[in-house]
Tab-separated table of C-alpha atoms in Angstrom:
chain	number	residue	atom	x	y	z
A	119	UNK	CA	-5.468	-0.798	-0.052
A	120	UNK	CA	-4.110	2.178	-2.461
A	121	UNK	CA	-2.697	4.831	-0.750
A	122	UNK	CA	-4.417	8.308	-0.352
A	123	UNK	CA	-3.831	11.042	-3.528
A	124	UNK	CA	-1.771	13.957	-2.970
A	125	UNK	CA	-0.589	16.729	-5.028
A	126	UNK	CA	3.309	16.030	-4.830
A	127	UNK	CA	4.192	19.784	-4.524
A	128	UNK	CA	2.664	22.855	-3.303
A	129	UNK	CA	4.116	26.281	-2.950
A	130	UNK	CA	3.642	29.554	-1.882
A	131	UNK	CA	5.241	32.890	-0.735
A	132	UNK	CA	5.741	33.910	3.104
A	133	UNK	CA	2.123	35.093	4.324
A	134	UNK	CA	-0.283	33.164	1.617
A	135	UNK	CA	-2.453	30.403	2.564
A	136	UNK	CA	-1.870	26.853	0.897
A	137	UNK	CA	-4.017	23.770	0.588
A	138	UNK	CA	-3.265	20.255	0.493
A	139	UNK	CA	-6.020	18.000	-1.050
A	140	UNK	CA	-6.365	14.292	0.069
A	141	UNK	CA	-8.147	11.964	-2.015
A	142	UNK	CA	-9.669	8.499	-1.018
A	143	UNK	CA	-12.518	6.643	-1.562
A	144	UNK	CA	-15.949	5.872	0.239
A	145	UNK	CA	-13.954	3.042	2.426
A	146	UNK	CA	-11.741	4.974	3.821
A	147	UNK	CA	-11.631	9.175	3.691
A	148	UNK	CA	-15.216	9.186	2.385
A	149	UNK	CA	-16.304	6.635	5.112
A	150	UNK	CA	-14.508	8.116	8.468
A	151	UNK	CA	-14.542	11.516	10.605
A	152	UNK	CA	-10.878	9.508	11.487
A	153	UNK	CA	-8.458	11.478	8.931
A	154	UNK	CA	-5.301	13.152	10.308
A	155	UNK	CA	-2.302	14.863	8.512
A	156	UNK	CA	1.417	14.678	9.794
A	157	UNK	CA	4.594	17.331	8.805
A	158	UNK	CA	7.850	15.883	8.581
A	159	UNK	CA	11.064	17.651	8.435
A	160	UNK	CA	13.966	15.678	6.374
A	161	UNK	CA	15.497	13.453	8.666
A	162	UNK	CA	12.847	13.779	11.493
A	163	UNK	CA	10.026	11.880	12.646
A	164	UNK	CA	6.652	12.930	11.208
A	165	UNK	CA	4.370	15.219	13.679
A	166	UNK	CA	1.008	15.115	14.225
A	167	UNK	CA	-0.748	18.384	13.168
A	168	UNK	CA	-4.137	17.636	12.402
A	169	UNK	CA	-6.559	14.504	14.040
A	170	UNK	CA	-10.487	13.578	13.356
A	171	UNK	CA	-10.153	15.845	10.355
A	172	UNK	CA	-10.433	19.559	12.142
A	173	UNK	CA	-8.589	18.914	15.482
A	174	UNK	CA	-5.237	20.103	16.289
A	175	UNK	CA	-3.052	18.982	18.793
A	176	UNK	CA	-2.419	21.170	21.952
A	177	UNK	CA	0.623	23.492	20.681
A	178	UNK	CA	0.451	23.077	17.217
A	179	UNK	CA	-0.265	26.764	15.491
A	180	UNK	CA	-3.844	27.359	14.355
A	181	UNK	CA	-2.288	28.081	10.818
A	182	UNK	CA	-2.837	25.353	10.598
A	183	UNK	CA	-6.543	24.080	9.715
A	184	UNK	CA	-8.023	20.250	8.287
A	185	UNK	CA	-11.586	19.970	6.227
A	186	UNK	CA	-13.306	17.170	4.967
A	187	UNK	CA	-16.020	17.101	1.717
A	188	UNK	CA	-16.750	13.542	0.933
A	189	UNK	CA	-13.980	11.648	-0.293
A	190	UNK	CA	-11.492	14.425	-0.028
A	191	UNK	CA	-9.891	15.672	3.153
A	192	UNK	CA	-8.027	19.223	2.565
A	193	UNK	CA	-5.158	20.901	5.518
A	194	UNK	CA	-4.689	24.322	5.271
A	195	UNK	CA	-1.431	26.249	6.063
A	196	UNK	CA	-2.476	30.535	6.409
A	197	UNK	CA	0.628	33.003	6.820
A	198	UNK	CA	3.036	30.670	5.340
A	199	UNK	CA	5.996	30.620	7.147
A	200	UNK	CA	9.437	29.138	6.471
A	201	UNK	CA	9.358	26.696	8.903
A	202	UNK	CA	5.830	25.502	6.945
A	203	UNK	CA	8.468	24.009	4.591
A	204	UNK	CA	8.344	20.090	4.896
A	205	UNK	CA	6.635	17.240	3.279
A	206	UNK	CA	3.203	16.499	4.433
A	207	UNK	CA	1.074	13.094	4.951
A	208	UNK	CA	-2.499	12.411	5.394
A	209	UNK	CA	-3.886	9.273	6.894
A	210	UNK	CA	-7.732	7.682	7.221
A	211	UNK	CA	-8.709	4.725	8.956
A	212	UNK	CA	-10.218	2.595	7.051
A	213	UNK	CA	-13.035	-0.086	6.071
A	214	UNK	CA	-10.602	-3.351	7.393
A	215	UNK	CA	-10.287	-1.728	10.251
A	216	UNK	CA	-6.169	-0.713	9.117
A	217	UNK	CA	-4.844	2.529	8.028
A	218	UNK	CA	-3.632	4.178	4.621
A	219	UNK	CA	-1.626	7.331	4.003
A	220	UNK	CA	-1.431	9.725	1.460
A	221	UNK	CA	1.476	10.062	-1.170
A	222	UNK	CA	3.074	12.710	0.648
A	223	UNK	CA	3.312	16.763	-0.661
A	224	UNK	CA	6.664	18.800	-0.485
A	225	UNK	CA	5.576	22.144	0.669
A	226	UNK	CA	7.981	24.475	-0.304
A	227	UNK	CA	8.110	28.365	0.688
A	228	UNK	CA	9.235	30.657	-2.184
B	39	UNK	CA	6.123	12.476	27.873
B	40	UNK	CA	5.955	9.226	26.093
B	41	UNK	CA	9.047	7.996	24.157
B	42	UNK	CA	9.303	5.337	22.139
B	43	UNK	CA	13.019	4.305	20.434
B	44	UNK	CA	13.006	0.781	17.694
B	45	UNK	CA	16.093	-1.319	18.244
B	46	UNK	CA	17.320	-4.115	16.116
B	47	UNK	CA	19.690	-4.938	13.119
B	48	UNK	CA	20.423	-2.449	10.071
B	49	UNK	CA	21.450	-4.847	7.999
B	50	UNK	CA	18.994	-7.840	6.942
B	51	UNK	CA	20.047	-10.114	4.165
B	52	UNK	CA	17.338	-11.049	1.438
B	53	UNK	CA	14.921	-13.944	1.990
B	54	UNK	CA	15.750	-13.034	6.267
B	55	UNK	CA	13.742	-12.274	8.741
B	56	UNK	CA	13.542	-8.458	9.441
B	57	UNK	CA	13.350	-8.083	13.527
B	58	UNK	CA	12.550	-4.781	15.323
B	59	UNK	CA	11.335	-4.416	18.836
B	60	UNK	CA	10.040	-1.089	20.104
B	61	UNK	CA	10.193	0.212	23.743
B	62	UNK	CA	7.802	2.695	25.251
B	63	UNK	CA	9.284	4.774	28.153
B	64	UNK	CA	7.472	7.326	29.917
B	65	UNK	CA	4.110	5.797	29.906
B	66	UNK	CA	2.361	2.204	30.413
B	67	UNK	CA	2.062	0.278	26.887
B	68	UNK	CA	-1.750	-0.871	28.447
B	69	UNK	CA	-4.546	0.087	27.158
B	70	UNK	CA	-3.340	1.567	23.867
B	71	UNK	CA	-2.363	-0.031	19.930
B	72	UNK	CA	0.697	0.302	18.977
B	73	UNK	CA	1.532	0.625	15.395
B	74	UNK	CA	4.900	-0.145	13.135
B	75	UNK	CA	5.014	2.116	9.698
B	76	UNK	CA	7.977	2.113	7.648
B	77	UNK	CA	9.446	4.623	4.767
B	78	UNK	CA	11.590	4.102	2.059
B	79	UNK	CA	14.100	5.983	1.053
B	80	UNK	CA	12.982	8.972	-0.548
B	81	UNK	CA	9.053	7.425	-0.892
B	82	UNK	CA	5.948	7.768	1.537
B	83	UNK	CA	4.646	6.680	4.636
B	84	UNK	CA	3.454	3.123	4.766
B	85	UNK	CA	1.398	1.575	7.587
B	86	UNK	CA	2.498	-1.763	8.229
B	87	UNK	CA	0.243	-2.986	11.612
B	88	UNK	CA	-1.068	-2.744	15.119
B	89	UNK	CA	-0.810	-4.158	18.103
B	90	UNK	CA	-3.018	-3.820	20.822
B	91	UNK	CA	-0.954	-4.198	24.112
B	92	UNK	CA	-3.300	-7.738	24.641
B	93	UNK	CA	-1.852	-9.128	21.895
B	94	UNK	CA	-4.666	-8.534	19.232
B	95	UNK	CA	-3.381	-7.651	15.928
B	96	UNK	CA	-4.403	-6.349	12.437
B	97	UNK	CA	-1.709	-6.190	9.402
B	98	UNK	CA	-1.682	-4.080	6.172
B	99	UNK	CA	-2.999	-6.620	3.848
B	100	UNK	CA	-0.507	-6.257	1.463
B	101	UNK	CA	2.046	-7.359	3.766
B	102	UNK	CA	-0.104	-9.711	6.102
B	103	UNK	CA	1.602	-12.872	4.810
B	104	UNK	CA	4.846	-11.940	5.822
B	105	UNK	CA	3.927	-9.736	9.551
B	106	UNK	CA	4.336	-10.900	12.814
B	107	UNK	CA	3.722	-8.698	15.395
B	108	UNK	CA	4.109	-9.345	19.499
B	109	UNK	CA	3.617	-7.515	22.577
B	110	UNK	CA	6.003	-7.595	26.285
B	111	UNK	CA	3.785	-5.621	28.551
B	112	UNK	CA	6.644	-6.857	30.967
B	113	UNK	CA	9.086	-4.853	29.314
B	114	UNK	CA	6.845	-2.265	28.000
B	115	UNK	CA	7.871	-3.078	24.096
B	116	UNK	CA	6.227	-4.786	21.141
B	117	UNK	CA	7.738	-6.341	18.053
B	118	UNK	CA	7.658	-6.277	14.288
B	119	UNK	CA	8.841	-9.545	12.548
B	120	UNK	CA	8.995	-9.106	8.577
B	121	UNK	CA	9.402	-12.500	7.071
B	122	UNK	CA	11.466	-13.440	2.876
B	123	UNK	CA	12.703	-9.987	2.808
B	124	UNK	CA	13.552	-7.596	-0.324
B	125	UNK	CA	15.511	-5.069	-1.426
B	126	UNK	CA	12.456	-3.543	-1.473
B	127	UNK	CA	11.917	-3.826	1.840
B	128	UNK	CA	14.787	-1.314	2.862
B	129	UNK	CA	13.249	1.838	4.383
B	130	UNK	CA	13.528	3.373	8.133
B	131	UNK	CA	10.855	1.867	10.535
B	132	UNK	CA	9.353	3.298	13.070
B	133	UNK	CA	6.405	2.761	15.728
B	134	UNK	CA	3.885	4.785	17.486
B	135	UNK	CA	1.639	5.015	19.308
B	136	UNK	CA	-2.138	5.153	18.408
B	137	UNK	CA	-4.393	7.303	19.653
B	138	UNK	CA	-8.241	6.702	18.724
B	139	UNK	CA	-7.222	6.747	14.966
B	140	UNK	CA	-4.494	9.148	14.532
B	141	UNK	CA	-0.625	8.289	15.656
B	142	UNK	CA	0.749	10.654	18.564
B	143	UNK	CA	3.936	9.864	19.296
B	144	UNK	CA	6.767	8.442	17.098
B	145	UNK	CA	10.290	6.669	17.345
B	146	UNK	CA	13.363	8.223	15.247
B	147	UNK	CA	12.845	5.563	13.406
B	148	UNK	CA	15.959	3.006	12.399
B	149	UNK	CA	16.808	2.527	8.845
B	150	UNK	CA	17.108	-1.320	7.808
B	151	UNK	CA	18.559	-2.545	4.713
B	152	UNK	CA	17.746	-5.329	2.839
B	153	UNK	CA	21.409	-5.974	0.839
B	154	UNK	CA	23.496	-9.049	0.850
């Protein structure tokens, strides 16, 4: 299984809205309502922000926002803060019944 | 609040075995999968497996050959056993828990290296 297609970077300036893009195929992204996105901090674990593609987790901001058309899952980060700034994952379930995560995105806040 | 903390060596020689064991506190390890993903230095995530707490497993394929995976409900922990290992093996490892598709809680994680 290839891993999920991420932009490596994304930036943007305290207050602007971002978005991640997440790009699989038919057997996995494509195939599932099971995508979810994680933010890790250096040298933490990774957090759970986003689940089944729109949910978030009780107390994570609503800044924070997941969408889904076809084989491409997309999180959104509106009013940019500097605590926004970390590297972000997706993940899908897949056709084998196994997972796959994206290549990761540094977000960085100018 | 579920915890979960991976225990084990942090220094593996090549061609070794690679053991971890994971131990849940704060909650029962029935009824849930339990998953081991790793990180290399500086890379991405990788998923390496589940467990479900019966014992029923599923592996990344690209490291199937080389997986074990086990469960204690006893102790409330579950294993990773990474068989012939690389340098390229060296990353931090760390489980969690899954929930319905999406991983909830993690571990620190505990970086191994491969290195002789």
């Amino acid at each position: 299984q290839s891993a999920l297609t991420q932009p490596a970077s994304v930036s943007g300036s305290p207050g602007q809205s971002i978005t991640i893009s997440c790009t699989g195929t038919s057997s996995d992204v494509g195939g599932y309502t099971y995508v979810s996105w994680y933010q890790q901090h250096p040298g933490k674990a990774p957090k759970l922000i986003i689940y089944d593609v729109t949910n978030r987790p009780s107390g994570v901001s609503n800044r924070f926002s997941g969408s889904k058309s076809g084989n491409t899952a997309s999180l959104t980060i509106s009013g940019l803060q500097a605590e926004d700034e970390a590297d972000y994952y997706c993940s899908s379930y897949t056709s084998g019944s196994t997972y796959v995560f994206g290549t990761g995105t540094k977000v960085t806040v100018l | 609040q579920v915890q979960l903390q991976e225990s084990g060596p942090g220094l593996v020689k090549p061609s070794e075995t690679l053991s971890l064991t994971c131990t849940v506190s704060g909650g029962s390890i029935s009824s849930y999968y339990w998953s081991w993903i790793r990180q290399p230095p500086g890379k991405g995530l990788e998923w390496i497996g589940y467990i479900y707490y019966s014992g029923s497993t599923n592996y990344n394929p690209s490291l199937k050959s080389r997986v074990t995976m086990s469960v204690d409900t006893s102790k409330n922990q579950f294993s990773l056993k990474l068989s012939s290992v690389t340098a390229a093996d060296t990353a931090v490892y760390s489980c969690a828990r899954e929930q319905l598709a999406y991983f909830d809680y993690w571990g620190q994680g505990t970086l191994v290296t491969v290195s002789s």
